[in-house]
Amino acid sequence: MTVRALPLLLVALLVLPVPTTQAQPPQTEPFTIGFSSFENDDRDIFTVDSNGSARTNLTKSPRSQQEPAFSADGTKLAYVDDGRIMVANADGTNPERLNDETLRQTQPAWSPDGTQLAVVTRIPNGDGSDSVIEIYRVADGVKTGAIPIPEHLTGDDSQPDWFWSVPNADSMAVN
């Protein structure tokens, strides 16, 4: 390449369009937020629009409901009702117990595909209790897994959440 061509190459690189990525459009408002609230001596699950209007009580029960978790597709609601996991339609209708577990369960978290719930189960241990994360199939309440605390450790597992990992591209290479 000649010395005269170098400035032309630099100018060409500066004026060429640069590929860009587009940011996702912001979610339109109002969007809905779920929460638990203590009103009239009862703790219930509510939703409200992000602008503060349209507050709706979804559970309306004399028992204590809290810790709402909405499925990723927005059609289902899981929550804690006096230590039991309930699954209902997102508007609170048709509530059903997830399982027949007699131990206290809390903190439901939906799997990304909406077929399972991770919950925290309190296991009695002497004068107190330990918490373990258990996985249940939503369709029939069957326990499909548990994440126990190793026996050589003491701990209190809580606040489960899900994510799907993407396989490493190198591990998918075909030789």
XYZ file of C-alpha atoms in Angstrom:
175
model
C 0.000 0.000 0.000
C 1.319 3.395 -0.863
C 1.636 6.188 1.664
C -0.949 8.207 -0.325
C -3.594 5.468 0.002
C -3.370 5.356 3.808
C -5.194 8.689 4.412
C -7.954 7.637 1.991
C -8.371 4.336 3.845
C -8.630 6.162 7.180
C -11.281 8.548 5.805
C -13.246 5.638 4.370
C -13.222 3.844 7.720
C -14.452 6.976 9.507
C -17.422 7.578 7.203
C -18.615 3.991 6.855
C -21.699 3.199 8.925
C -20.937 1.388 12.166
C -23.132 -1.600 12.981
C -25.162 -0.988 16.125
C -27.555 -2.953 18.242
C -30.965 -1.649 19.068
C -32.013 -1.373 22.674
C -35.257 -3.018 23.660
C -38.107 -0.530 23.714
C -39.060 0.487 27.230
C -42.050 -1.292 28.703
C -45.114 0.795 28.174
C -46.773 2.133 31.277
C -48.756 1.442 33.202
C -47.534 -2.050 34.045
C -48.773 -4.116 36.969
C -46.896 -4.760 40.219
C -47.816 -7.512 42.694
C -47.208 -7.207 46.434
C -48.511 -8.252 49.831
C -50.049 -5.684 52.167
C -51.368 -5.668 55.700
C -54.833 -4.076 55.811
C -57.719 -4.469 58.246
C -55.803 -7.067 60.308
C -55.283 -9.272 57.233
C -52.269 -9.691 54.943
C -53.422 -10.163 51.347
C -51.922 -10.197 47.847
C -52.609 -7.097 45.769
C -51.765 -5.710 42.361
C -51.502 -2.061 41.397
C -50.696 -0.235 38.177
C -47.254 1.378 38.139
C -48.927 4.786 38.216
C -50.614 3.891 41.544
C -54.122 3.354 40.244
C -56.267 0.240 39.942
C -55.274 -1.347 43.285
C -56.858 -4.805 43.412
C -57.002 -7.342 46.263
C -56.430 -10.776 44.699
C -56.805 -13.043 47.736
C -59.365 -11.515 50.157
C -58.928 -14.123 52.881
C -58.952 -13.990 56.682
C -55.667 -15.949 56.650
C -52.277 -14.409 55.909
C -51.201 -14.422 52.237
C -47.831 -13.070 51.181
C -44.784 -13.504 48.936
C -46.504 -13.335 45.526
C -44.689 -14.743 42.498
C -46.178 -14.392 39.018
C -45.301 -16.860 36.256
C -43.171 -15.509 33.396
C -46.130 -15.575 31.005
C -48.262 -13.647 33.509
C -51.069 -16.216 33.692
C -50.420 -17.771 37.122
C -49.753 -16.597 40.658
C -48.029 -18.556 43.422
C -48.078 -17.270 46.992
C -47.800 -18.327 50.620
C -51.032 -18.844 52.580
C -50.273 -19.516 56.263
C -47.139 -21.513 55.421
C -48.647 -23.370 52.446
C -47.892 -22.706 48.777
C -50.946 -21.810 46.714
C -51.211 -21.579 42.919
C -53.992 -19.509 41.342
C -54.828 -17.704 38.152
C -53.033 -14.353 37.948
C -56.234 -12.577 39.018
C -56.365 -14.680 42.212
C -59.210 -16.947 41.092
C -59.163 -20.743 41.459
C -56.528 -21.020 44.218
C -55.277 -24.554 44.904
C -52.606 -25.912 47.223
C -49.459 -26.893 45.375
C -48.958 -30.023 47.479
C -49.972 -31.737 50.716
C -46.703 -30.924 52.535
C -47.273 -30.478 56.289
C -44.008 -28.574 56.873
C -43.961 -24.788 56.509
C -43.154 -23.676 52.947
C -42.343 -20.162 51.729
C -40.777 -18.094 48.935
C -42.169 -19.664 45.730
C -40.219 -19.009 42.516
C -41.438 -20.052 39.058
C -39.241 -21.929 36.598
C -38.821 -19.970 33.342
C -41.123 -22.364 31.497
C -43.805 -22.159 34.208
C -43.941 -25.906 34.880
C -42.158 -25.997 38.259
C -41.857 -24.036 41.474
C -38.831 -23.813 43.740
C -39.924 -23.306 47.352
C -38.231 -23.082 50.730
C -39.269 -25.842 53.156
C -38.515 -25.539 56.881
C -37.172 -28.855 58.270
C -37.300 -29.263 62.080
C -33.839 -29.604 63.612
C -33.696 -29.857 67.404
C -34.930 -26.588 68.906
C -35.031 -24.808 65.539
C -35.271 -25.628 61.885
C -33.219 -25.622 58.705
C -34.491 -24.483 55.358
C -33.959 -26.388 52.129
C -34.985 -25.551 48.611
C -37.298 -28.091 47.012
C -38.595 -28.279 43.448
C -42.227 -29.192 42.696
C -44.048 -29.853 39.445
C -46.990 -27.427 39.273
C -49.300 -29.751 37.325
C -49.579 -32.325 40.119
C -47.536 -31.052 43.104
C -44.992 -33.872 42.902
C -41.568 -33.074 44.378
C -39.002 -33.506 41.609
C -35.871 -32.433 43.454
C -34.285 -30.868 46.500
C -31.144 -28.871 47.171
C -30.104 -30.003 50.651
C -27.519 -28.313 52.807
C -24.413 -30.559 52.919
C -24.123 -32.346 56.277
C -20.718 -30.797 57.019
C -22.180 -27.273 56.795
C -24.793 -25.350 58.673
C -26.922 -23.019 56.655
C -30.273 -21.534 55.905
C -31.078 -21.626 52.196
C -33.669 -19.113 51.058
C -34.924 -16.915 48.229
C -34.661 -19.338 45.301
C -34.631 -18.019 41.755
C -34.238 -19.630 38.320
C -32.195 -19.020 35.206
C -31.476 -21.096 32.137
C -27.788 -21.357 31.399
C -26.570 -21.340 27.831
C -24.076 -24.074 26.977
C -20.537 -22.943 26.243
C -20.056 -22.712 22.468
C -16.789 -24.692 22.769
C -18.623 -27.612 24.359
C -21.015 -27.724 21.410
C -18.308 -27.857 18.753
C -18.392 -30.857 16.461
C -15.012 -32.491 15.840
